[in-house]
C-alpha cells in the first residue's frame, strides 16, 4: 500500500475558518461577540475532501494519508495560549471527523496548542486527548510559535522535554512543521517552511536530544529543507564541531519526507539519504497547486518522481509503506487490526 | 583561468581581532580605553594567507580569489552604526593590503557598515570608498543586520534602494551574505547562512526589484541555499503567485556560487540552474575545514566536484571565469588591463 505521511486539511468548510476569524476578532476586541463554532454537516466535510484530497489521493494512487490541520492556519503567534488551545481543539476535532468518515483513507495527526509565551508542557494535554481519545498517530510540532521571529529556545532545550517525554510515552512521532509568519521577510511556504526544516536539523547536530530520547522519532518535512542538498556541509560541520557522525547522532531518529517538487530534487534525496529515513509524502493539497509546464503533471504529484527512481521492491515498500508504519507504530497497529 | 568568487579573510592577524574586542568592550563600557588598531606588518599578512588561502588556492589550482572580510565577524548586530563603520573600514583596509601584496591572487570585495537601526543609504559612502579608492569590485550585503532576528525589511523594500542605486552606478554586484547570529536557534554556517540565501531568493520572486534595477546583479552564495534542491517548488510558487517565470523575473540578475560540499549537490545545481548563472567558488578557508572521509578530499575543495561534471569547454570557461568577469565587470577590466 501507499501511505502519504504529509497531508493537510487545507479545504475545511467555511464555518471552520469563520470561527477562527471571529475568535481572533474577539481576542482583539472583547466587546465583539464571543466566537461560536457553527455546525458543519458530514456532507460539507465530504464535499470538501471528495473534490480535493480524496480525489487526488485516488487519482495518484495513494491509499492512505496521514492527515493534519492546515499548517499555515495553526498560526500559534496569534492570540494567546487559551485562544490557541480552543482553536487547536476545533481543528483536531474536525480532522477526527474526516478520519471517521473515511477511515480507510485518512488517519489523524494533531495540531498542538502552542503559543509563543507558553511552555511546551502546555501542549501535552491536547496531544494526549488526540492520541488517546481521537485515535491520532502523531502531531505537528512548531519549532517557532512566534511565527518567524524565532523567539523560542532551540528544540534541543530542556524546555521542550515534557513534550518529548509524552511523545515517547505515547510512542508517536512529531513532524517539525512551522506555520504562517508575521515576519514579512519570510514567505511561509517559500522560505519559512524550508528554513525551519534546515534549522531544526542543525539544532539536532549541535544538541544531544536523541541521547536523552533514544526512541524519539521526528519527521522533517519538505525533503529535509536544504539538508540533503548540503549533505556534505552537514557531515563536515558535525565533524568540525566534534559531534558524532550523522548516521548515529541524528539519523536514527530523524526522517525526511518526499515533498520535493521536481525529479532532480528527489533524485538527490535518494542518492544521499538512506532509504530507511525517507517517507513518501506529497503535502497536497498544499503549498504548490499548479501543473509543471516542463512535465505536464502537478508539481506535488510526488509519486511520479519516486516511481521514476526505479527502486528495488524492498526499497519501494519501505518508502511507500514500511517506514511510515515503523515511524508511526499506532498507524501500524490500526492497519494490522484491519488485517492490512 | 579559474576565479573563486567567494573567499573570506578568516585568518587575519591577531591585532585585527584584538581591535574588535577592544572596540566592543569600549562600546559596552566607555570607561574602558578607546580601541587602538595595532600595527600589522606586511610579513604578518603574508604569513596569514600564505599558509592558508594562498596555499590552498595554489594546491587546488585556482588563480584568483574574490576576497572579502570574514563574514561571521561582520556582526552588524553588535555595537551601533559608528562602531560598524569603524570596524568595516579596518576590515576593508586589511583586505586592500592583502590585494596589494598579492594582486595576481586576490581582488577585494568589501564589508558594508550596516547596523540594525541604520538605513541602507548609510552604507553608500564606504561602498564608494572601497570601489573608487581601494579598487574593490563588489560588496557583501547582509539581508539581516539584526543577526538572526530578521528585523529589517525584505531586500525588495525601497529602504534598500539607495544602496542598489549605488551598486548600479558603480557597476558592482553584491553577494547576499549574512553574518553570525545572536539568535541561538540558528547556527551561523549550518542554518543562518543557508536560510538567508533561501529567504532572499523568495523575496526576489515576490518583489519586483529587477524591474526597478534591470542591471543589478546579486550573487546568492552557498549554492543558492535550498533553492536548487527545491527548484520545482520555486517554479511552482512563482506560477501560483502570478509572478513571471523565474528565468526572466529573477535569473537575469541572480547568480549562485558553487559552495556546495559534495558531488550530488553540485550535480543537482548544474542540472537545474543554467550554467550562465553559476559562479565557481569555494568559501575557503571557511565554513567547513575538514576532509570528507568518503572521498579523502577536503569538503570545500569544490573544484573537484565541478571538474567531475565533465562540462563542455564553453560551460567550463563560463563557470570558472567568464561568468565572474561578466558579473564583476571591474574585475574584468583589471584583468584586461593586465592582458588577461
XYZ file of C-alpha atoms in Angstrom, chain A residues 3-336:
334
model
C 0.911 5.884 2.677
C 1.248 9.646 2.234
C 2.619 10.866 5.563
C 2.022 14.575 4.994
C -1.400 15.924 4.049
C -3.203 18.970 5.416
C -6.876 19.800 5.595
C -6.466 22.963 3.544
C -10.038 22.829 2.283
C -12.028 22.875 5.520
C -15.628 24.125 5.349
C -16.164 27.886 5.634
C -17.710 27.691 9.112
C -14.395 26.462 10.462
C -12.475 29.459 9.150
C -15.275 31.793 10.180
C -14.903 30.625 13.765
C -11.222 31.470 13.628
C -11.899 34.959 12.280
C -14.485 35.571 14.980
C -12.212 34.136 17.614
C -9.321 36.436 16.710
C -11.622 39.430 16.369
C -12.996 38.743 19.839
C -9.491 38.376 21.216
C -8.561 41.783 19.833
C -11.780 43.409 20.933
C -13.724 41.643 23.657
C -16.727 43.864 23.038
C -17.287 41.837 19.890
C -19.377 38.658 20.233
C -17.643 35.572 21.594
C -16.982 33.131 18.768
C -19.403 30.306 18.188
C -18.307 27.241 16.251
C -21.049 26.825 13.647
C -22.482 23.467 12.707
C -20.665 21.600 9.933
C -22.557 18.708 8.369
C -20.995 15.438 7.307
C -21.927 16.313 3.743
C -19.973 19.544 3.909
C -16.948 17.597 5.073
C -17.464 15.008 2.341
C -17.703 17.730 -0.288
C -14.546 19.397 0.963
C -12.381 16.292 0.697
C -14.010 14.335 -2.106
C -13.276 17.057 -4.623
C -9.787 17.643 -3.256
C -7.611 15.408 -1.081
C -9.595 12.225 -1.649
C -9.895 12.828 -5.379
C -6.170 13.431 -5.724
C -5.323 10.514 -3.455
C -7.274 8.206 -5.742
C -6.082 9.757 -8.998
C -2.478 9.470 -7.916
C -2.806 6.007 -6.482
C -2.108 6.570 -2.807
C -4.117 4.586 -0.271
C -3.958 6.474 2.964
C -2.958 9.977 4.059
C -1.656 10.937 7.481
C -3.833 13.972 7.798
C -3.442 17.095 9.918
C -4.950 20.574 10.201
C -3.856 23.227 7.730
C -0.329 24.105 8.824
C -0.386 27.779 7.863
C -3.604 28.259 9.846
C -2.135 26.951 13.110
C -0.767 30.499 13.487
C 0.394 29.986 17.036
C 1.621 33.573 17.095
C -1.955 34.913 17.074
C -3.944 35.283 20.269
C -2.686 33.634 23.435
C -2.488 30.110 24.820
C -6.219 29.969 25.554
C -7.040 31.040 22.022
C -4.547 28.526 20.669
C -5.995 25.684 22.722
C -9.552 26.460 21.678
C -8.564 26.711 18.006
C -6.433 23.573 18.151
C -9.242 21.522 19.678
C -11.620 22.570 16.920
C -9.018 21.866 14.238
C -8.240 18.454 15.670
C -11.882 17.550 16.165
C -12.520 18.359 12.535
C -9.660 16.108 11.451
C -11.164 13.370 13.608
C -14.452 13.734 11.763
C -12.723 13.376 8.391
C -10.962 10.261 9.650
C -14.232 8.829 10.970
C -15.941 9.390 7.615
C -13.067 7.892 5.645
C -11.227 5.547 7.989
C -9.543 3.745 5.100
C -8.217 6.959 3.587
C -7.190 9.232 6.434
C -5.589 8.820 9.819
C -5.164 11.836 12.071
C -2.209 13.870 13.252
C -2.888 16.773 15.565
C -2.016 20.428 15.821
C -0.624 21.417 19.220
C -1.940 24.396 21.203
C 1.431 26.111 21.230
C 1.786 29.806 21.969
C 4.923 31.964 21.970
C 4.947 32.569 25.709
C 3.532 29.232 26.817
C 5.810 26.372 27.874
C 5.828 23.251 25.727
C 4.307 21.208 28.547
C 1.044 23.100 27.980
C 0.646 21.104 24.764
C 0.796 17.735 26.481
C -2.887 17.577 27.365
C -4.174 18.134 23.851
C -1.629 15.663 22.482
C -2.896 13.022 24.924
C -6.516 13.768 24.076
C -5.870 13.433 20.365
C -3.917 10.209 20.662
C -5.937 8.505 23.386
C -9.424 9.735 22.574
C -9.366 10.601 18.860
C -7.045 7.821 17.749
C -4.417 10.109 16.229
C -0.985 8.724 15.435
C 1.270 11.775 15.770
C 1.446 15.548 15.983
C 2.839 18.561 14.212
C 5.335 20.426 16.368
C 6.039 24.084 15.578
C 9.678 24.942 16.382
C 8.863 28.664 16.094
C 5.482 29.524 17.659
C 6.398 33.206 17.289
C 5.762 32.963 13.550
C 9.067 33.950 12.005
C 10.696 35.768 14.899
C 12.213 32.635 16.392
C 11.797 33.708 19.981
C 11.693 30.174 21.417
C 14.605 28.083 22.543
C 16.102 25.512 20.148
C 14.318 22.175 20.060
C 17.173 20.631 21.998
C 16.472 22.854 25.014
C 15.086 21.155 28.114
C 12.022 23.390 27.986
C 10.741 21.169 25.183
C 11.400 17.960 27.107
C 7.945 17.474 28.714
C 6.528 17.274 25.212
C 9.202 14.858 24.017
C 8.646 12.722 27.123
C 4.975 12.469 26.251
C 5.732 11.650 22.612
C 7.957 8.823 23.751
C 5.435 7.602 26.308
C 2.629 7.583 23.730
C 5.000 6.184 21.106
C 4.021 8.772 18.494
C 6.312 10.878 16.316
C 6.195 14.610 15.666
C 6.556 16.279 12.321
C 8.557 19.502 12.735
C 6.312 21.984 10.963
C 6.122 25.758 11.287
C 3.075 27.795 10.433
C 2.476 31.129 8.735
C 4.677 34.081 9.620
C 4.235 37.569 10.960
C 7.719 38.499 9.740
C 7.499 39.935 6.253
C 10.984 38.673 5.403
C 9.706 35.126 5.198
C 7.218 33.844 2.690
C 5.564 30.942 4.510
C 5.835 28.056 2.059
C 8.733 29.543 0.055
C 11.092 30.452 2.878
C 9.874 29.895 6.445
C 8.938 26.231 5.998
C 12.197 25.320 4.306
C 14.304 27.393 6.710
C 12.664 25.760 9.720
C 13.440 22.303 8.383
C 17.090 23.243 7.917
C 17.275 24.986 11.282
C 15.838 22.041 13.196
C 18.280 19.614 11.608
C 21.259 21.775 12.568
C 19.929 22.060 16.120
C 19.891 18.271 16.300
C 23.527 18.159 15.182
C 24.521 20.651 17.858
C 22.479 19.100 20.665
C 22.109 15.694 22.264
C 18.373 15.288 22.071
C 18.467 11.690 20.924
C 20.894 10.656 23.610
C 18.234 11.753 26.069
C 15.363 10.339 23.987
C 16.743 7.391 22.027
C 13.297 6.287 20.868
C 12.007 9.733 19.872
C 11.152 9.970 16.180
C 10.890 13.292 14.325
C 9.918 13.819 10.710
C 11.422 16.835 8.948
C 9.129 17.638 6.032
C 9.761 19.231 2.635
C 12.506 16.784 1.873
C 14.516 17.921 4.888
C 14.663 21.588 3.842
C 18.118 22.361 2.471
C 19.809 19.483 4.257
C 20.166 16.797 1.568
C 21.404 19.370 -0.981
C 24.050 20.427 1.541
C 24.669 16.951 2.945
C 28.435 17.402 2.630
C 28.236 20.620 4.634
C 26.322 18.882 7.422
C 28.614 15.888 7.510
C 31.546 18.285 7.599
C 30.056 20.524 10.273
C 29.292 17.552 12.504
C 32.917 16.531 12.207
C 34.204 20.085 12.741
C 32.034 20.582 15.821
C 33.219 17.300 17.306
C 29.802 15.716 17.026
C 29.334 12.014 16.219
C 28.660 11.051 12.587
C 25.157 11.981 11.437
C 24.194 8.363 10.859
C 24.373 7.594 14.549
C 23.812 11.016 16.114
C 20.738 12.163 14.173
C 19.584 9.704 11.537
C 18.426 7.007 13.944
C 15.660 9.393 14.950
C 15.079 11.832 12.098
C 13.210 11.159 8.873
C 12.653 13.234 5.750
C 9.545 13.224 3.605
C 9.427 13.374 -0.195
C 7.777 16.797 -0.570
C 10.279 17.934 -3.163
C 8.544 19.044 -6.319
C 10.830 18.078 -9.174
C 12.700 14.994 -10.296
C 16.294 16.214 -9.728
C 15.486 17.042 -6.100
C 14.004 13.601 -5.444
C 16.964 12.010 -7.210
C 19.345 13.834 -4.867
C 17.301 12.976 -1.770
C 17.521 9.266 -2.517
C 21.164 9.493 -3.517
C 22.368 10.906 -0.207
C 19.793 9.854 2.384
C 19.380 6.237 3.431
C 16.116 4.804 2.167
C 15.203 3.838 5.745
C 14.948 7.551 6.551
C 12.627 8.590 3.718
C 8.836 8.625 3.972
C 6.601 9.151 0.990
C 4.553 12.354 1.130
C 3.000 14.937 -1.151
C 1.795 17.765 1.150
C -1.301 18.010 -1.031
C -3.474 19.958 -1.294
C -0.834 22.309 -0.193
C 1.944 24.659 -0.973
C 2.160 24.394 -4.733
C -1.025 23.581 -6.574
C -0.217 24.090 -10.243
C 0.945 21.965 -13.131
C 4.612 21.956 -14.053
C 4.805 23.137 -17.666
C 8.035 21.162 -18.051
C 6.339 17.832 -17.285
C 2.623 18.424 -17.773
C 1.967 16.976 -14.300
C 1.151 18.559 -10.954
C 4.218 19.792 -9.107
C 3.057 17.995 -5.952
C 2.369 14.663 -7.654
C 5.447 13.330 -5.911
C 4.636 9.682 -6.536
C 5.729 10.144 -10.157
C 9.188 11.258 -9.094
C 9.596 8.361 -6.670
C 8.352 5.825 -9.209
C 10.828 7.197 -11.744
C 13.691 6.210 -9.439
C 13.220 2.532 -10.250
C 13.806 1.469 -6.671
C 14.131 -2.164 -5.697
C 10.887 -3.738 -4.470
C 12.262 -3.675 -0.939
C 13.229 -0.004 -1.058
C 9.947 0.904 -2.686
C 7.987 -0.838 0.065
C 9.980 0.988 2.712
C 9.424 4.442 1.252
C 5.762 3.969 0.408
C 4.656 1.970 3.435
C 7.032 0.256 5.834
C 8.935 3.309 7.059
C 5.675 5.091 7.854
C 4.428 2.047 9.762
C 7.696 1.964 11.708
C 7.747 5.715 12.481
C 4.011 5.784 13.290
C 3.518 2.480 15.193
C -0.045 3.419 16.125
C -0.832 3.577 12.418
C 0.755 0.178 12.007
C -1.481 -1.203 14.734
C -4.595 0.310 13.139
C -3.676 -1.294 9.826
C -2.837 -4.653 11.393
